[in-house]
mmCIF file of C-alpha atoms in Angstrom:
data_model
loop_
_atom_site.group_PDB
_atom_site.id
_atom_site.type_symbol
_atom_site.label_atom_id
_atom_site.label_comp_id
_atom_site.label_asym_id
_atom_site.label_seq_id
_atom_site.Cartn_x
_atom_site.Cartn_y
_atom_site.Cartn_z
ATOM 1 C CA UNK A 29 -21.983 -16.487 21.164
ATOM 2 C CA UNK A 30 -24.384 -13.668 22.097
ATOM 3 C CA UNK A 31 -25.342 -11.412 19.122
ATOM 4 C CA UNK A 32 -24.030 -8.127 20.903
ATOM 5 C CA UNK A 33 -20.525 -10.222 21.064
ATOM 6 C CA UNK A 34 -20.893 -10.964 17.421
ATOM 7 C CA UNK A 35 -21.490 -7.579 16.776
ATOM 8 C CA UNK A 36 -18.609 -6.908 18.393
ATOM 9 C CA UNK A 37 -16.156 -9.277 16.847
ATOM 10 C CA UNK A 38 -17.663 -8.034 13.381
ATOM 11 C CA UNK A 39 -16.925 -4.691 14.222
ATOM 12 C CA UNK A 40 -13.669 -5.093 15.209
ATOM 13 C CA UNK A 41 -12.749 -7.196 12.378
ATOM 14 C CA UNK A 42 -13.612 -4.476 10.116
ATOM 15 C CA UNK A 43 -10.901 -2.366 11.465
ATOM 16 C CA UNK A 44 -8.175 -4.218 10.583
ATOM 17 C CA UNK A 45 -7.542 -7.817 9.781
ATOM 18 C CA UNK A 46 -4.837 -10.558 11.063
ATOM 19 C CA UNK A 47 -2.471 -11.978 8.334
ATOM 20 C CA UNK A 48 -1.042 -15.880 8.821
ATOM 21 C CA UNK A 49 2.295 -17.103 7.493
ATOM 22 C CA UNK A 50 4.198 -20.343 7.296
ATOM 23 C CA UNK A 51 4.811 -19.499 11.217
ATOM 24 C CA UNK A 52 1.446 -18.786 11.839
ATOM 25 C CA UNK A 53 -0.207 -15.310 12.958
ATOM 26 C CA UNK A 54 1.745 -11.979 12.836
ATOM 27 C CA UNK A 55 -0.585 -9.888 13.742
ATOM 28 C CA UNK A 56 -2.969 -7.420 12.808
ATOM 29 C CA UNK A 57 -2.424 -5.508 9.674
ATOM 30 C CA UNK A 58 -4.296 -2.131 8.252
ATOM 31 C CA UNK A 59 -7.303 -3.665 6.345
ATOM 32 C CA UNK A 60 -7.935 -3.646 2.645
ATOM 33 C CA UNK A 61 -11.451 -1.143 3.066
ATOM 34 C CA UNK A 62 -9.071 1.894 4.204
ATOM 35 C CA UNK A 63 -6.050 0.937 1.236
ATOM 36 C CA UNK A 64 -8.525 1.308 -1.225
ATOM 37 C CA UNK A 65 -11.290 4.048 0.707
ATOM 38 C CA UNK A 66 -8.168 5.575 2.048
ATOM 39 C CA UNK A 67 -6.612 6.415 -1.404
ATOM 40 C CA UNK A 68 -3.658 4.573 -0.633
ATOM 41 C CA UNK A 69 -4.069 1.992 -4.109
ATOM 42 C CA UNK A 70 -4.513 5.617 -5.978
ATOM 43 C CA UNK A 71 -1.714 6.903 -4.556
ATOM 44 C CA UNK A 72 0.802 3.980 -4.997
ATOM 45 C CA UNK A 73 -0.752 2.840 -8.630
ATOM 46 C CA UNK A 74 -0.281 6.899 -9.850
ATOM 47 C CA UNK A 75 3.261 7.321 -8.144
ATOM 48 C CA UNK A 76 4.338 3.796 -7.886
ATOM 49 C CA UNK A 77 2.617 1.408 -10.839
ATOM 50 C CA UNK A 78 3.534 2.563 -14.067
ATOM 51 C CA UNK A 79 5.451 0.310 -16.312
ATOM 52 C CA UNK A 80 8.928 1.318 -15.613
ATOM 53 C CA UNK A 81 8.420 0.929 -12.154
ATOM 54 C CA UNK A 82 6.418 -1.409 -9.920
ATOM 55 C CA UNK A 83 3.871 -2.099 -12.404
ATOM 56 C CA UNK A 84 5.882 -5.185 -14.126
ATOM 57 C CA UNK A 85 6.619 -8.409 -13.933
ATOM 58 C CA UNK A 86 8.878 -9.838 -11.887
ATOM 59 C CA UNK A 87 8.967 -7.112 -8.791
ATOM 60 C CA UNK A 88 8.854 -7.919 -5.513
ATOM 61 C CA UNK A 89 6.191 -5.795 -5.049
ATOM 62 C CA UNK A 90 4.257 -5.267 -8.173
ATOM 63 C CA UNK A 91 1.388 -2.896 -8.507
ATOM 64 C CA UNK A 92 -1.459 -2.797 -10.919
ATOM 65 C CA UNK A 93 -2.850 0.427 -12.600
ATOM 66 C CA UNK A 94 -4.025 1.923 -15.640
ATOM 67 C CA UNK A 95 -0.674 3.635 -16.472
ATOM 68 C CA UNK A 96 1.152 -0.195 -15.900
ATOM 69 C CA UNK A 97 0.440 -4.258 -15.636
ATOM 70 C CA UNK A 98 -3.101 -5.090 -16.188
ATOM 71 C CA UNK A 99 -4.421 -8.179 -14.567
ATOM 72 C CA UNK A 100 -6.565 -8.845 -17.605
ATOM 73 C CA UNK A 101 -5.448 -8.318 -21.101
ATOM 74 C CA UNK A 102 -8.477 -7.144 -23.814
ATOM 75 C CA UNK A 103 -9.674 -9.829 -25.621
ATOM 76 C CA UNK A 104 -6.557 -9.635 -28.429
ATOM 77 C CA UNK A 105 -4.169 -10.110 -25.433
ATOM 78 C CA UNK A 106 -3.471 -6.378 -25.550
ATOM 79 C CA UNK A 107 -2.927 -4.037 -22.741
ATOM 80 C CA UNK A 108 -6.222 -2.403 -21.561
ATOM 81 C CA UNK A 109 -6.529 1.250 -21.350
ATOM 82 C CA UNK A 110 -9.230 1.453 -18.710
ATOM 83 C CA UNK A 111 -9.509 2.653 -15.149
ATOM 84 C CA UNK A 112 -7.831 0.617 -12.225
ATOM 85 C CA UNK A 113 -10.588 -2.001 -11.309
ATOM 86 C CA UNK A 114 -11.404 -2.760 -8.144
ATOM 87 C CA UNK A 115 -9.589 -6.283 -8.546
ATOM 88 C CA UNK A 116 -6.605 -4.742 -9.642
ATOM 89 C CA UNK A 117 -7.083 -2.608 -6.481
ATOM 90 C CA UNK A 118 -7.343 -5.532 -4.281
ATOM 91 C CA UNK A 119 -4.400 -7.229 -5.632
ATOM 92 C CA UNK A 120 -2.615 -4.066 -5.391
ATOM 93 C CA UNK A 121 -2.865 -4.328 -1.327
ATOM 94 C CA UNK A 122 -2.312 -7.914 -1.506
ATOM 95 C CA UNK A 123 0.787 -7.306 -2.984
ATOM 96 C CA UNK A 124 1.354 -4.508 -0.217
ATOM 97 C CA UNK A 125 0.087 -6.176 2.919
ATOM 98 C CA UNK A 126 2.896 -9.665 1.932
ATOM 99 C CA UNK A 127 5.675 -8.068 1.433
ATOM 100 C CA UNK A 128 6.342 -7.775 5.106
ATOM 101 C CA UNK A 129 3.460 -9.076 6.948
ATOM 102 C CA UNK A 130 5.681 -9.045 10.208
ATOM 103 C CA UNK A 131 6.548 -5.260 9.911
ATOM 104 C CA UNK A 132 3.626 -4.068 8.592
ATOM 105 C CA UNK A 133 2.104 -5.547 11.763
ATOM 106 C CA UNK A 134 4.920 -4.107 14.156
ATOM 107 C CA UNK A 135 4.419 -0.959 12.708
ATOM 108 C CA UNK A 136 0.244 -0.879 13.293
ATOM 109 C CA UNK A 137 0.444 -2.500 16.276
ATOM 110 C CA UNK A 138 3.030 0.755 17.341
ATOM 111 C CA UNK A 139 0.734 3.190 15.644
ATOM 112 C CA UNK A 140 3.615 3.514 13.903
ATOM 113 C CA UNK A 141 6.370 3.937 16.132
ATOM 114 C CA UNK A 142 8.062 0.982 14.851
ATOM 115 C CA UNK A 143 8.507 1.381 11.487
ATOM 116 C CA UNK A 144 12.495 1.377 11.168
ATOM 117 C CA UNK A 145 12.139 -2.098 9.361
ATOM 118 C CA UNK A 146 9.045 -1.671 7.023
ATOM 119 C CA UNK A 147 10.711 -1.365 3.514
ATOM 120 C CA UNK A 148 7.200 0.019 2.222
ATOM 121 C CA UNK A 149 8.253 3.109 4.460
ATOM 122 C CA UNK A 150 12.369 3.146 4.329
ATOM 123 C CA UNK A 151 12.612 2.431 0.416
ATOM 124 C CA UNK A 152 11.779 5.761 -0.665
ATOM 125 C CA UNK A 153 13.375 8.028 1.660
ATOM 126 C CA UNK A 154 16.900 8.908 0.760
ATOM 127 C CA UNK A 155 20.000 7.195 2.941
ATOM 128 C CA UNK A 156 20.983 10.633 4.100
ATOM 129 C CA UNK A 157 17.102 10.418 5.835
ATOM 130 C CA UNK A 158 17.118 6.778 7.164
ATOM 131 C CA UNK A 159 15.903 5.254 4.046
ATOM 132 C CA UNK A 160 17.000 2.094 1.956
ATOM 133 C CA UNK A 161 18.431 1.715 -1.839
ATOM 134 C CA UNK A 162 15.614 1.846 -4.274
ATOM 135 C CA UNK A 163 15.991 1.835 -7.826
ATOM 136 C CA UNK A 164 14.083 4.906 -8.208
ATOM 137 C CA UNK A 165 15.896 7.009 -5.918
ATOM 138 C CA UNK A 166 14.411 9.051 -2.906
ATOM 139 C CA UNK A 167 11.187 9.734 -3.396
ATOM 140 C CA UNK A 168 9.764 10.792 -0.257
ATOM 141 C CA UNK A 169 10.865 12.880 2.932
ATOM 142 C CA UNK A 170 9.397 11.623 6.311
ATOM 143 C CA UNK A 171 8.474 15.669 7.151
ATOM 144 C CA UNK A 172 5.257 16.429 7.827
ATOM 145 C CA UNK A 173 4.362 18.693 4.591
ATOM 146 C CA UNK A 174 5.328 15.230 2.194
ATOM 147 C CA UNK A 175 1.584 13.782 1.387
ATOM 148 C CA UNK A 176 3.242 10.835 0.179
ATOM 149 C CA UNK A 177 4.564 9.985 3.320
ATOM 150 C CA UNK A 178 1.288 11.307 5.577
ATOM 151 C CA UNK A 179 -0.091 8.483 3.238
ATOM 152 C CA UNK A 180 1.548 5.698 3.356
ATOM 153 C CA UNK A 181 2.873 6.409 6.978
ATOM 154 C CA UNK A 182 -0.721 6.956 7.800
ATOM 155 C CA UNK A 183 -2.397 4.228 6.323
ATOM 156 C CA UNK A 184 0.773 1.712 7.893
ATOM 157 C CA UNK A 185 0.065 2.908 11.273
ATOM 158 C CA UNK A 186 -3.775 2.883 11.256
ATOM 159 C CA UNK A 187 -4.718 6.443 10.536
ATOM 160 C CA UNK A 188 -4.919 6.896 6.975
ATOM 161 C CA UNK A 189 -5.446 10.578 5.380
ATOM 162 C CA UNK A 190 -7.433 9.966 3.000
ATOM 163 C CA UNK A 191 -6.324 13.598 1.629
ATOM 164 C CA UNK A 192 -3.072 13.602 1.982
ATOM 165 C CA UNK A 193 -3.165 10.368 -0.128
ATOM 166 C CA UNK A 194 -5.117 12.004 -2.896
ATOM 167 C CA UNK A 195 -2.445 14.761 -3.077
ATOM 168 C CA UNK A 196 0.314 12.620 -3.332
ATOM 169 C CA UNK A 197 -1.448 11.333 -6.374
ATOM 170 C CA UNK A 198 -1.056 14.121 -8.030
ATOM 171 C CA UNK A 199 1.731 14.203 -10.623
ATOM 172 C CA UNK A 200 3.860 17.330 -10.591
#
């Protein structure tokens, strides 16, 4: 392989990154630099990973945060009080990225055109706006002044606002 085709390949990786299942590849999925760069981990660990929520055991998607689960316990196996780490962070779009690895894909791939199936996006709109039941209600409108959508919507389709998601963090 040349080195400008390396380059290449290296660059392009960097963009996004292709997940495998059981059935082999789905596609390429938004990468891990722009959930965490992008504000997206902020956003869902403030809104979305506090204890009573998706920061617990047993959730299909569970988030870590400083308000929720910790993935490391102080060393009297108590609860840390400290800023999200960067591990936590990672986790947090592992968690993210295999929930639906197929939809997730079908909805970058799109630029987010197809997104009717991606629970990460349907869950928290109401079911008068498209959405699915979720435990905690409607929680976001897919209209163009909700940051919580631009952000997750955003980041799904490959065009994250980094802004938007740093809004949405915001507790009101």
């Amino acid at each position: 392989m040349s080195r400008a085709t390396l380059l290449v390949t290296i660059a392009v990786s960097a963009l996004s990154c292709s997940i495998a299942t059981a059935d082999g590849e789905v596609g390429a999925v938004p990468d891990q630099k722009s959930f965490i760069d992008g504000k997206v981990s902020d956003y869902m660990e403030r809104r979305c990973g506090m204890l009573d929520c998706h920061g617990q055991e047993g959730r299909p998607l569970r988030l870590f945060s400083e308000w929720g689960l910790r993935l490391e316990a102080d060393k009297n196996g108590q609860r840390v009080a400290k800023a999200t780490t960067q591990a936590e962070r990672v986790a947090n779009y592992r968690a993210v990225v295999s929930l639906e690895p197929e939809e997730l894909a079908k909805c970058y791939d799109t630029k987010g055109e197809d997104y009717t199936l991606l629970q990460l996006l349907k869950k928290p709109l109401s079911l008068e706006n498209g959405g699915m039941r979720h435990k905690g209600g409607p929680v976001l409108t897919d209209a163009e002044d909700d940051n919580g959508w631009k952000c997750l919507f955003g980041w799904a389709s490959g065009a994250v606002d980094a802004t938007a998601c740093a809004e949405a963090s915001k507790v009101q």
